[in-house]
Short mmCIF file of C-alpha atoms and ligand atoms in Angstrom, two decimals:
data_model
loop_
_atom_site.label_atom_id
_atom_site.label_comp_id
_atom_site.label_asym_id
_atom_site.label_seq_id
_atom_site.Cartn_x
_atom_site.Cartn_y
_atom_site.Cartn_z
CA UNK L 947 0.00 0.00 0.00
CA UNK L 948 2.65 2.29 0.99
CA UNK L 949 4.50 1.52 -2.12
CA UNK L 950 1.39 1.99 -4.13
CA UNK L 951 0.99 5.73 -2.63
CA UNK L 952 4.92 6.40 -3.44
CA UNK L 953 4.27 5.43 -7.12
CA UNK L 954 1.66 7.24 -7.71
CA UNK L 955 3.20 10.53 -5.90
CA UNK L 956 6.26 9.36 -8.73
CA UNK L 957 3.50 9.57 -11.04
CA UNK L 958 2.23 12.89 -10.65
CA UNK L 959 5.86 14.32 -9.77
CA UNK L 960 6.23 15.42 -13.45
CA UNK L 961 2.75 17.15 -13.33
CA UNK L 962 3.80 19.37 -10.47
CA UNK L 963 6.92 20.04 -11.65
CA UNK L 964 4.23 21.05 -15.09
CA UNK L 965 2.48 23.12 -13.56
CA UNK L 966 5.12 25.20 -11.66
CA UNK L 967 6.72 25.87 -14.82
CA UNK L 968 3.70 27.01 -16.29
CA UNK L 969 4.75 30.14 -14.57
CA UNK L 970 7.33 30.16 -16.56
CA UNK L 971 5.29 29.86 -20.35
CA UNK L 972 3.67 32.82 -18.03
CA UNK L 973 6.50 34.79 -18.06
CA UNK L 974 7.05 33.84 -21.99
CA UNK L 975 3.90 35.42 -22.63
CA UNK L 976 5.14 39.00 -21.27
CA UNK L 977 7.49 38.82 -24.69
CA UNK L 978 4.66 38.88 -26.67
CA UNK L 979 4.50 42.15 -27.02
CA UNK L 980 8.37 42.46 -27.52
CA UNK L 981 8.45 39.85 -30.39
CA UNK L 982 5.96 42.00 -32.31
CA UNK L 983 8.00 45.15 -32.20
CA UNK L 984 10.82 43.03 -32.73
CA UNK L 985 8.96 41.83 -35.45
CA UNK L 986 8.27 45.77 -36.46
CA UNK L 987 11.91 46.56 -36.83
CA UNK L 988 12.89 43.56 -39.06
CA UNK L 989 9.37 44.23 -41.55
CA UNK L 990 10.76 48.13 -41.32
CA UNK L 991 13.80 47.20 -42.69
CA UNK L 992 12.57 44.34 -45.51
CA UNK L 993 10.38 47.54 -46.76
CA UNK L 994 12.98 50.10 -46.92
CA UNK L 995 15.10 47.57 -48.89
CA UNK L 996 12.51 47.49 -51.39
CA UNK L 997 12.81 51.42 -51.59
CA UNK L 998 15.80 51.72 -54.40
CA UNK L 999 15.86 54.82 -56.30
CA UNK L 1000 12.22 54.98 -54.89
CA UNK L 1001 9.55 57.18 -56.73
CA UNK L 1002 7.16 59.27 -54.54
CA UNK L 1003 4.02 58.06 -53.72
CA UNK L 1004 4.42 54.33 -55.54
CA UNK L 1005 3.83 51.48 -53.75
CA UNK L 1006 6.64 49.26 -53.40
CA UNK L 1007 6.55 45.38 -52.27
CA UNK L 1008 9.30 43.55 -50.27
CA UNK L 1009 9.81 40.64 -52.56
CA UNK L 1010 13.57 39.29 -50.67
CA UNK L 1011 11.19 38.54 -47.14
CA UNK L 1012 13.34 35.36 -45.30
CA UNK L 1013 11.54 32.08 -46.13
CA UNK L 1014 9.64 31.42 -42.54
CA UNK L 1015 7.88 34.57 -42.88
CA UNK L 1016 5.98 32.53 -45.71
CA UNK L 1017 2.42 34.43 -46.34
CA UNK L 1018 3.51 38.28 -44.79
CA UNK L 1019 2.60 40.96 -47.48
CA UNK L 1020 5.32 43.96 -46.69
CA UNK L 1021 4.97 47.22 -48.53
CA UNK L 1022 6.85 50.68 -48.66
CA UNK L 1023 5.01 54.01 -49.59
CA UNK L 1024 7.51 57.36 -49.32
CA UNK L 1025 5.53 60.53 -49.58
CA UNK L 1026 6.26 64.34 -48.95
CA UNK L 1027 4.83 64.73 -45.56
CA UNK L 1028 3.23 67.98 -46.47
CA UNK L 1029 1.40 66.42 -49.61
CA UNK L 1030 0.22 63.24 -47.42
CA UNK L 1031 -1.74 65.90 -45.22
CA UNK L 1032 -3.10 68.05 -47.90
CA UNK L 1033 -4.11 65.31 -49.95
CA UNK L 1034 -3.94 61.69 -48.20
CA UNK L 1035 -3.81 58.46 -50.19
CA UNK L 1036 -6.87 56.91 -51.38
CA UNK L 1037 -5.57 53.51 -51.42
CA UNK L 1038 -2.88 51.83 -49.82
CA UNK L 1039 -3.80 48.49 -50.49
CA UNK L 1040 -6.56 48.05 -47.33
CA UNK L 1041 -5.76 51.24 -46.18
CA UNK L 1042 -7.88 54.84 -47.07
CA UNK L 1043 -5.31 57.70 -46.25
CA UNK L 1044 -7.95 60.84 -45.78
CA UNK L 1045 -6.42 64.23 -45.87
CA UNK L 1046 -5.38 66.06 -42.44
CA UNK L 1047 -2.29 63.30 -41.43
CA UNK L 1048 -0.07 64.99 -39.42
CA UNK L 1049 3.23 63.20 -37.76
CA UNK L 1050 5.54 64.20 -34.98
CA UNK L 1051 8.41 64.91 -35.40
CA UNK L 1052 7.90 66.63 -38.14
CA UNK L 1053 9.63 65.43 -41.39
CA UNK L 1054 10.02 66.30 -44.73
CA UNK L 1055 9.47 62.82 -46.21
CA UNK L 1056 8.11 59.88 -44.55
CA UNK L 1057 7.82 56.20 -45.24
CA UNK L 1058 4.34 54.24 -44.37
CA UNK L 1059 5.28 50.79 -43.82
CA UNK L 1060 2.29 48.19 -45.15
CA UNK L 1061 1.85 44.65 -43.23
CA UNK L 1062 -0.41 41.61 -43.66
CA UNK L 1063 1.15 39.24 -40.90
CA UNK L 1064 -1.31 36.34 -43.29
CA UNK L 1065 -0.99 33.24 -40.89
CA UNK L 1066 1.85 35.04 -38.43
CA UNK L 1067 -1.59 37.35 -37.15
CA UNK L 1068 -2.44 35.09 -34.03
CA UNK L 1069 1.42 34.53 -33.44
CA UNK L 1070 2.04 38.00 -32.75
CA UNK L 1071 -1.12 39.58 -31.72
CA UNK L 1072 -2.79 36.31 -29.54
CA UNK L 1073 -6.05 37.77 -28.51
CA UNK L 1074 -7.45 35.24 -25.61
CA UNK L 1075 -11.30 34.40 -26.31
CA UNK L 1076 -11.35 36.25 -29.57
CA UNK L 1077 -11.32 34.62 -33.42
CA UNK L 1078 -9.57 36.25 -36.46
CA UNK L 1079 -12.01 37.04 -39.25
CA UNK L 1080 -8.97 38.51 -41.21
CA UNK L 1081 -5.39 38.64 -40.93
CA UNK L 1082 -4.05 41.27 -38.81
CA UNK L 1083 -2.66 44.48 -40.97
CA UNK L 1084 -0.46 47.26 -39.72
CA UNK L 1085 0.30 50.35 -40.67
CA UNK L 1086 2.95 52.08 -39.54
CA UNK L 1087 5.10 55.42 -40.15
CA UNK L 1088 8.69 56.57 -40.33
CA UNK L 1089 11.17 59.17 -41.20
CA UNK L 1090 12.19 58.43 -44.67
CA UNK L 1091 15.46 61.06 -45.06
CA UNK L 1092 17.69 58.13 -44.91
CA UNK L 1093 16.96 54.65 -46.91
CA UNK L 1094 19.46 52.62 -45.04
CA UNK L 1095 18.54 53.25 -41.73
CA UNK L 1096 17.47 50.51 -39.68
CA UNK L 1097 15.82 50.16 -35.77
CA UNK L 1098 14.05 53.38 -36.36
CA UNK L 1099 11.53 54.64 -33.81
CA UNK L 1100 7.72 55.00 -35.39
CA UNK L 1101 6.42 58.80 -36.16
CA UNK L 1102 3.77 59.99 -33.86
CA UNK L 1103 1.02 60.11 -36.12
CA UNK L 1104 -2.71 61.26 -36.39
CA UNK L 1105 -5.68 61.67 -38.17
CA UNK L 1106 -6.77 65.26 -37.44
CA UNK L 1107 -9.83 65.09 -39.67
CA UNK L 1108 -11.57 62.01 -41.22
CA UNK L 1109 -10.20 58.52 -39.75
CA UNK L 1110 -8.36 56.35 -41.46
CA UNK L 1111 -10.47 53.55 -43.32
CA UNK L 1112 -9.42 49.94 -43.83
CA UNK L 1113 -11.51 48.12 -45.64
CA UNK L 1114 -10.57 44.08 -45.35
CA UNK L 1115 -10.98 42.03 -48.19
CA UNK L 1116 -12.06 38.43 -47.67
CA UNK L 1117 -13.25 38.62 -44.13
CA UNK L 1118 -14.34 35.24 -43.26
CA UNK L 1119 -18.19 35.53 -41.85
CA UNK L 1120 -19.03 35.38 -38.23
CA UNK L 1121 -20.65 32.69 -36.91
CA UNK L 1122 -24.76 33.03 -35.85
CA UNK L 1123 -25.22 35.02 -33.22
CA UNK L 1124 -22.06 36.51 -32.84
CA UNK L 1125 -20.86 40.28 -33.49
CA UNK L 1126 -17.65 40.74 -35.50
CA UNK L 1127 -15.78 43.74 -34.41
CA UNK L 1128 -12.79 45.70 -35.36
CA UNK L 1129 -9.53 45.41 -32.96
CA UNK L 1130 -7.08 47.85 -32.97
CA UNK L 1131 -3.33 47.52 -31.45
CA UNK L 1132 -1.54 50.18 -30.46
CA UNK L 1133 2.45 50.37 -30.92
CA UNK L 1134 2.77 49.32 -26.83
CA UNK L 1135 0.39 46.13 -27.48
CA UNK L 1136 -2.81 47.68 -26.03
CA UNK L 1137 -6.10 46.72 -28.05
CA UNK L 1138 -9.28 48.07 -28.15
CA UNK L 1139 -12.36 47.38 -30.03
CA UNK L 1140 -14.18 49.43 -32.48
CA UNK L 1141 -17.67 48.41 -34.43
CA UNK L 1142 -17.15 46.82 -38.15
CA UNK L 1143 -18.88 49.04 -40.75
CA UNK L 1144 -20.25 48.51 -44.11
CA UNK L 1145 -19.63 44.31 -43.10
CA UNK L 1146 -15.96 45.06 -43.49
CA UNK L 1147 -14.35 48.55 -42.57
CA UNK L 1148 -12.90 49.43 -39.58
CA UNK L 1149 -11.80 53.18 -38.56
CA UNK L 1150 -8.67 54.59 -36.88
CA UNK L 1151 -7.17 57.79 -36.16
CA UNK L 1152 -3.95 56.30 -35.44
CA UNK L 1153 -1.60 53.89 -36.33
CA UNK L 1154 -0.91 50.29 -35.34
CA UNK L 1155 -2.06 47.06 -36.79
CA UNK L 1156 -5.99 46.54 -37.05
CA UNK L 1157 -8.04 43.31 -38.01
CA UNK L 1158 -11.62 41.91 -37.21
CA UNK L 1159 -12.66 39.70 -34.56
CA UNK L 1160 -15.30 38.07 -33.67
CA UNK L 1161 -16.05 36.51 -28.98
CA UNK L 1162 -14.97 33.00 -29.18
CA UNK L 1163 -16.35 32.05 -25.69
CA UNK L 1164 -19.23 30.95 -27.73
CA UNK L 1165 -17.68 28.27 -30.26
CA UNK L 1166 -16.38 25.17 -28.82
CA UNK L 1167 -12.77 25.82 -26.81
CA UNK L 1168 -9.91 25.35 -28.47
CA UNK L 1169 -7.91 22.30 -27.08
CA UNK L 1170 -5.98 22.68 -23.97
CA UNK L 1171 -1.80 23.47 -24.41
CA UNK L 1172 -0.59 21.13 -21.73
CA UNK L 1173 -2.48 18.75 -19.11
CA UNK L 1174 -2.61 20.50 -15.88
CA UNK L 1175 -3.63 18.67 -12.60
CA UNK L 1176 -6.90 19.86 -11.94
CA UNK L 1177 -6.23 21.44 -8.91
CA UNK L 1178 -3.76 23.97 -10.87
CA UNK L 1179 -5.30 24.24 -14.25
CA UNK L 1180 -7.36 27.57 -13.33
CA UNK L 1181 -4.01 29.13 -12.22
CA UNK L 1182 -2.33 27.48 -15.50
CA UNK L 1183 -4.78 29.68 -17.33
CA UNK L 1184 -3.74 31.02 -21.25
CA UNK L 1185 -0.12 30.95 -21.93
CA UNK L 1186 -1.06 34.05 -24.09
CA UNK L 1187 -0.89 37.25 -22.53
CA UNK L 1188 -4.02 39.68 -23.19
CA UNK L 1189 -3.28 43.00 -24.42
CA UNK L 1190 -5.61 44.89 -22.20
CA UNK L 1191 -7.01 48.22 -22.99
CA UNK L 1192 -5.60 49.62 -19.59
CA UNK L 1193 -2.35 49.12 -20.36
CA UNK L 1194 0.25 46.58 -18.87
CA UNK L 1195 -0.26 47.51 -15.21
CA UNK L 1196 -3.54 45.34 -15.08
CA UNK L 1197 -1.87 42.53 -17.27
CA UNK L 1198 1.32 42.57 -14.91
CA UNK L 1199 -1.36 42.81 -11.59
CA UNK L 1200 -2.70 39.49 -13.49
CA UNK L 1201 0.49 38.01 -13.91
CA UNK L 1202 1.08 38.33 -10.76
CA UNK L 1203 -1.65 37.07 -9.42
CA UNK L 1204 -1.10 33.80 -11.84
CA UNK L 1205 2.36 33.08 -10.22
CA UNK L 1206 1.34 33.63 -6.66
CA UNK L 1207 -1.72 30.75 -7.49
CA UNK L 1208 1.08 28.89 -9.35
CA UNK L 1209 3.10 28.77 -6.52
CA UNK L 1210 0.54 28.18 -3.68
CA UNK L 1211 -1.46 25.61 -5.58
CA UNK L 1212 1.96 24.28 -5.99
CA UNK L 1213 2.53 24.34 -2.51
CA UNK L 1214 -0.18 22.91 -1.30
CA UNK L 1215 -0.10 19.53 -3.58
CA UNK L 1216 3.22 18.81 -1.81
CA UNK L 1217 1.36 19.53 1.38
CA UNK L 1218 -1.16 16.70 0.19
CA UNK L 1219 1.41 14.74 -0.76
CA UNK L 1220 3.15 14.76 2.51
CA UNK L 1221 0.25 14.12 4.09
CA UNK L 1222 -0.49 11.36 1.88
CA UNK L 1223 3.11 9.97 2.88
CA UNK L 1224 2.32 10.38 6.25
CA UNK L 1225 -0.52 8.79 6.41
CA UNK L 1226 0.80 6.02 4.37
CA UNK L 1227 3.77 5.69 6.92
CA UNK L 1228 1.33 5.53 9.85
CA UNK L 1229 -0.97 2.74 7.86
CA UNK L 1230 2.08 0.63 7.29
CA UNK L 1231 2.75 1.27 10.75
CA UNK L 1232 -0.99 0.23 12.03
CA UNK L 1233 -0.91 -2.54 10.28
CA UNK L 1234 1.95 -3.86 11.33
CA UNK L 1235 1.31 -3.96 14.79
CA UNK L 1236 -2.13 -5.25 13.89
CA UNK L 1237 -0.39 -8.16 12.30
CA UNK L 1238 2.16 -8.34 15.63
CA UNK L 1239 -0.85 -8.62 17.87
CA UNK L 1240 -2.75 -11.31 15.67
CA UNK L 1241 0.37 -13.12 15.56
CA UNK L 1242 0.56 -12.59 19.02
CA UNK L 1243 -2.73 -13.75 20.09
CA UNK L 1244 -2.36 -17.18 17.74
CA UNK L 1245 1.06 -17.06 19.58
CA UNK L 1246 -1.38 -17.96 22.61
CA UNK L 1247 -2.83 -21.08 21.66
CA UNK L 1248 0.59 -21.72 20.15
CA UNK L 1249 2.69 -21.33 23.21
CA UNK L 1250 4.70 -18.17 21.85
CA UNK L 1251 8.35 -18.68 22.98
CA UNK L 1252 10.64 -15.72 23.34
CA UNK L 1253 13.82 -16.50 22.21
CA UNK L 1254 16.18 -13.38 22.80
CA UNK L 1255 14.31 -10.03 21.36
CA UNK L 1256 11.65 -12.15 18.68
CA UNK L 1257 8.60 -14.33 19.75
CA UNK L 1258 8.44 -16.94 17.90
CA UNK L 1259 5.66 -20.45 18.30
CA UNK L 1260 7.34 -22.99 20.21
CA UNK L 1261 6.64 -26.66 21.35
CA UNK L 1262 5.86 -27.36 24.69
CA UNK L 1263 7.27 -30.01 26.33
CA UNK L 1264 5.73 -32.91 24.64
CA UNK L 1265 2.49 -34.23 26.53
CA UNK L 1266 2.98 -37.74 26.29
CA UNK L 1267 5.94 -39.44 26.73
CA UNK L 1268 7.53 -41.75 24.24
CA UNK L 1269 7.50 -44.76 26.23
CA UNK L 1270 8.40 -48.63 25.60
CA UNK L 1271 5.34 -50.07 25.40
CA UNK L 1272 5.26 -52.89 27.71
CA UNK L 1273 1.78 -53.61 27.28
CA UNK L 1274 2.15 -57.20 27.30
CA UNK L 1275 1.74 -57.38 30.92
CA UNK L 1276 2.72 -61.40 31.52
C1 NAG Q 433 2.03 44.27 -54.27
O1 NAG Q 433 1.25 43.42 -53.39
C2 NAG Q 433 -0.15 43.67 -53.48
C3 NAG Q 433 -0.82 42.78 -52.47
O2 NAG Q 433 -0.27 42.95 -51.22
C4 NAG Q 433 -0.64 43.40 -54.90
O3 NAG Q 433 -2.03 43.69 -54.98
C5 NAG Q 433 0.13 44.25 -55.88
O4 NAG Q 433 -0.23 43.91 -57.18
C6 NAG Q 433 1.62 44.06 -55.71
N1 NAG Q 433 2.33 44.99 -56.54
C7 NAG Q 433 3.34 44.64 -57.32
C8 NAG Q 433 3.97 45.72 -58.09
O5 NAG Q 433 3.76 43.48 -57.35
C1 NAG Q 434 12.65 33.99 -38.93
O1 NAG Q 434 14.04 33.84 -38.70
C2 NAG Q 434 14.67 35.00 -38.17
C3 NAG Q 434 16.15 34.73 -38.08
O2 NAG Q 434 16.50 33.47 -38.55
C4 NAG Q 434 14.08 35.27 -36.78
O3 NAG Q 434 14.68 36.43 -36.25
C5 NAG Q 434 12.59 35.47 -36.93
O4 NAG Q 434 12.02 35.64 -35.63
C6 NAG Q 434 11.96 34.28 -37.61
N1 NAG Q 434 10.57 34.58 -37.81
C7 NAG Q 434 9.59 33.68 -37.70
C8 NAG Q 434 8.24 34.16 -37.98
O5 NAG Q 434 9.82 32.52 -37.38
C1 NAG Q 435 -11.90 33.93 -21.52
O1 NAG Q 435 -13.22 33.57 -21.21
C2 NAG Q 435 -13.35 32.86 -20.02
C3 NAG Q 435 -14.79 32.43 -19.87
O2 NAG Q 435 -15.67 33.47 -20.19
C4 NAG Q 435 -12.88 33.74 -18.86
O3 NAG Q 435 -12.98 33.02 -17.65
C5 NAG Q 435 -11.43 34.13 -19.09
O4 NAG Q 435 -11.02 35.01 -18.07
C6 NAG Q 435 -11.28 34.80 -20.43
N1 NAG Q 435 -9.87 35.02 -20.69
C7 NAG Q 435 -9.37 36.20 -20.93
C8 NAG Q 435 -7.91 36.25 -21.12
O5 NAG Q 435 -10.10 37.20 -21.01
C1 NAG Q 436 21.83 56.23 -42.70
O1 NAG Q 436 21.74 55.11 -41.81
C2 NAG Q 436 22.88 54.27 -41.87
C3 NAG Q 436 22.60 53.06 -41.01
O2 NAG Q 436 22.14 53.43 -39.73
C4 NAG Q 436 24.11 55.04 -41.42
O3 NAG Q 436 25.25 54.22 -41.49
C5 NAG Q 436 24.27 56.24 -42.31
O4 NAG Q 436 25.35 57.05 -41.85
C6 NAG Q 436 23.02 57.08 -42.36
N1 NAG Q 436 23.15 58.13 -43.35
C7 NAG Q 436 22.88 59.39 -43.09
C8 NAG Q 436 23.03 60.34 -44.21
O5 NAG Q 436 22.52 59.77 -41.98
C1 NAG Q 437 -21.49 49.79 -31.86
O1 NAG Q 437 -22.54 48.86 -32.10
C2 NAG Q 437 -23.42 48.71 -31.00
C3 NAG Q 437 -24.41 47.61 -31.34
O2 NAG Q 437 -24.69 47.57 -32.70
C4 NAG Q 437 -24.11 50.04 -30.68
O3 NAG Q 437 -24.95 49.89 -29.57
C5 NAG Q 437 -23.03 51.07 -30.38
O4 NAG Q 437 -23.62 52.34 -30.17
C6 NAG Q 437 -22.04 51.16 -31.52
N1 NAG Q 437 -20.93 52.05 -31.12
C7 NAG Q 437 -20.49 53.01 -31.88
C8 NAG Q 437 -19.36 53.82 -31.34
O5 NAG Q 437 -20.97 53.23 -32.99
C1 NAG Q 438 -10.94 52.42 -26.47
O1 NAG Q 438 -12.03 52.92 -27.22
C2 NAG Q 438 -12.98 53.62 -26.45
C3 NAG Q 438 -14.14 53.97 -27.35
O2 NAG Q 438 -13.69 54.37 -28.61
C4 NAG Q 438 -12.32 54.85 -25.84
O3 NAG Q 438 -13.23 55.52 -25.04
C5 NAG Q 438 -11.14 54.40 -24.98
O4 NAG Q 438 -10.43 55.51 -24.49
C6 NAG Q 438 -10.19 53.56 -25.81
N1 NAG Q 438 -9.13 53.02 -24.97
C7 NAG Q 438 -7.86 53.12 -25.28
C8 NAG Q 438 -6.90 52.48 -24.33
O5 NAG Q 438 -7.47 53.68 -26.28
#
């Protein structure tokens, strides 16, 4: 028995040891938000490369994009800074440029940077409880004086009149019942939702990368990541993190909050367990002297002998005697 209970706490050793470094694919998460602009600087720099001898206001695709970035659409589109707000762009691929753009610092010419992250969307923007309808696009703004430059830090810029329009092609329909809707992520990872118009245009007055989404909680979940034990899978929770539309303070406080159940669920399993152990000592134990004192009280009828320390059944003295049988009396 007491074997049995030190198996199975073998067993479920590697599922603790799981669990607690689920805190870890916790932690992971956090980088999310990194990887994208991470991912920002390396699509920046595939898009000015496809800026040679550029011509103003033509779009230009990034054709040379490194083979596991299968799928991502990259373009370039240089414009005068003071012609982009007088007159906008009507079409930048999804994207409806109105006039009244204006970017800070100011520059003389500036580069809009064009992404379709195509299968990469969920990879870089996870959005917990939410479906993609479309891939995720971005749109995103830099000094363009110097061609070469790479790691550069995104324009301020703003729509001071009419939004921005993008109008998604191929949106995939939302299921009965449910309301697509636009998301928007800002350049520190916070989202936040806007209605769909027209079926499939969303609005911005900033930039960022955009797509539309539709609640999730109502289609069947997707399959669990890892098996948790049950009594640490709600602290396991998604290894994605959620951009929230507070900011990172409430995602951290959440975090947080995840490690501290992480640990004390973790905690108090090995409580269980040595409790379990315990217990399993003090059967072993119980049982034991059970056995002693059955063996003791057949040790009765069986004339227990104690031979040094250990009782063991001995003979008595034999009740009848061998004897010569003189029976034949003459
Ligand atoms: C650039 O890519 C877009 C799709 O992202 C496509 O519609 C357009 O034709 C391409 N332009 C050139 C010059 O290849
Ligand atoms: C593609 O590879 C480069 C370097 O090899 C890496 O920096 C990048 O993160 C990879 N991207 C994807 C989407 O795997
Ligand atoms: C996802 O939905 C479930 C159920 O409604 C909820 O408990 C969970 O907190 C949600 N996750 C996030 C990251 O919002
Ligand atoms: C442009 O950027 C490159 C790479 O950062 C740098 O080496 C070069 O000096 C810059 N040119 C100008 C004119 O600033
Ligand atoms: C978004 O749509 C909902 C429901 O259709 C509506 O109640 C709400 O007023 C809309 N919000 C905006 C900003 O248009
Ligand atoms: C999100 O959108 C709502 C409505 O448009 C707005 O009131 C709120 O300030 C936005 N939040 C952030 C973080 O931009």
């Amino acid at each position: 028995m007491g074997l049995l209970l030190w198996l199975s706490l073998l067993i479920s050793l590697p599922h603790l040891l799981n669990s607690l470094s689920s805190t870890t694919t916790t932690v992971t998460a956090v980088a999310t938000t990194t990887q994208a602009k991470a991912l920002d600087a390396i699509l920046q720099h595939y898009a000015y490369m496809a800026l040679i001898t550029p011509i103003t206001g033509a779009i230009y695709n990034a054709t040379n994009l490194p083979s596991n970035f299968t799928g991502v659409k990259v373009a370039a589109l240089r414009l005068r800074s003071g012609s982009l707000r007088r007159r906008g762009f009507s079409m930048y691929n999804e994207f409806q440029i109105p006039k009244g753009i204006i970017e800070k610092p100011y520059v003389t010419r500036l580069v809009l940077v064009y992404h379709n992250l195509g299968d990469l969307s969920t990879r870089y923007y996870s959005l917990p409880n939410y479906t993609y309808l479309a891939p995720v696009l971005g749109l995103l703004a830099y000094d363009g004086s110097n061609l070469s430059a790479t790691n550069l830090p995104e324009l301020n810029v703003k729509a001071s009149a009419d939004p921005i329009n993008i109008k998604f092609q191929d949106v995939k329909s939302a299921p009965d019942g449910t309301v697509a809707k636009c998301v928007w992520f800002d350049l520190q990872g916070s989202s936040n939702f806007t209605n769909v118009t027209g079926g499939n245009t969303c609005s911005t007055t900033q930039q960022g990368h955009y797509s539309i989404v539709v609640e999730s909680t109502a289609l069947p979940p997707a399959p669990a990541p890892a098996p948790l034990p049950p009594a640490l899978a709600p602290s396991g929770g998604s290894p994605n993190l959620k951009p929230s539309g507070k900011g990172e303070s409430k995602s951290n406080k959440k975090k947080v909050w995840i490690i501290v159940g992480s640990v004390l669920g973790g905690l108090a399993l090995l409580a269980l367990l040595s409790l379990l152990v315990l217990w399993a000592h003090k059967y072993k134990q119980k049982k034991k002297i059970q056995q002693m004192e059955r063996a003791a009280d057949v040790g009765e009828a069986l004339h227990m002998a104690s031979i040094g320390d250990t009782r063991a059944p001995a003979a008595t003295v034999t009740r009848t005697q061998p004897t010569i049988e003189h029976e034949y009396t003459p």
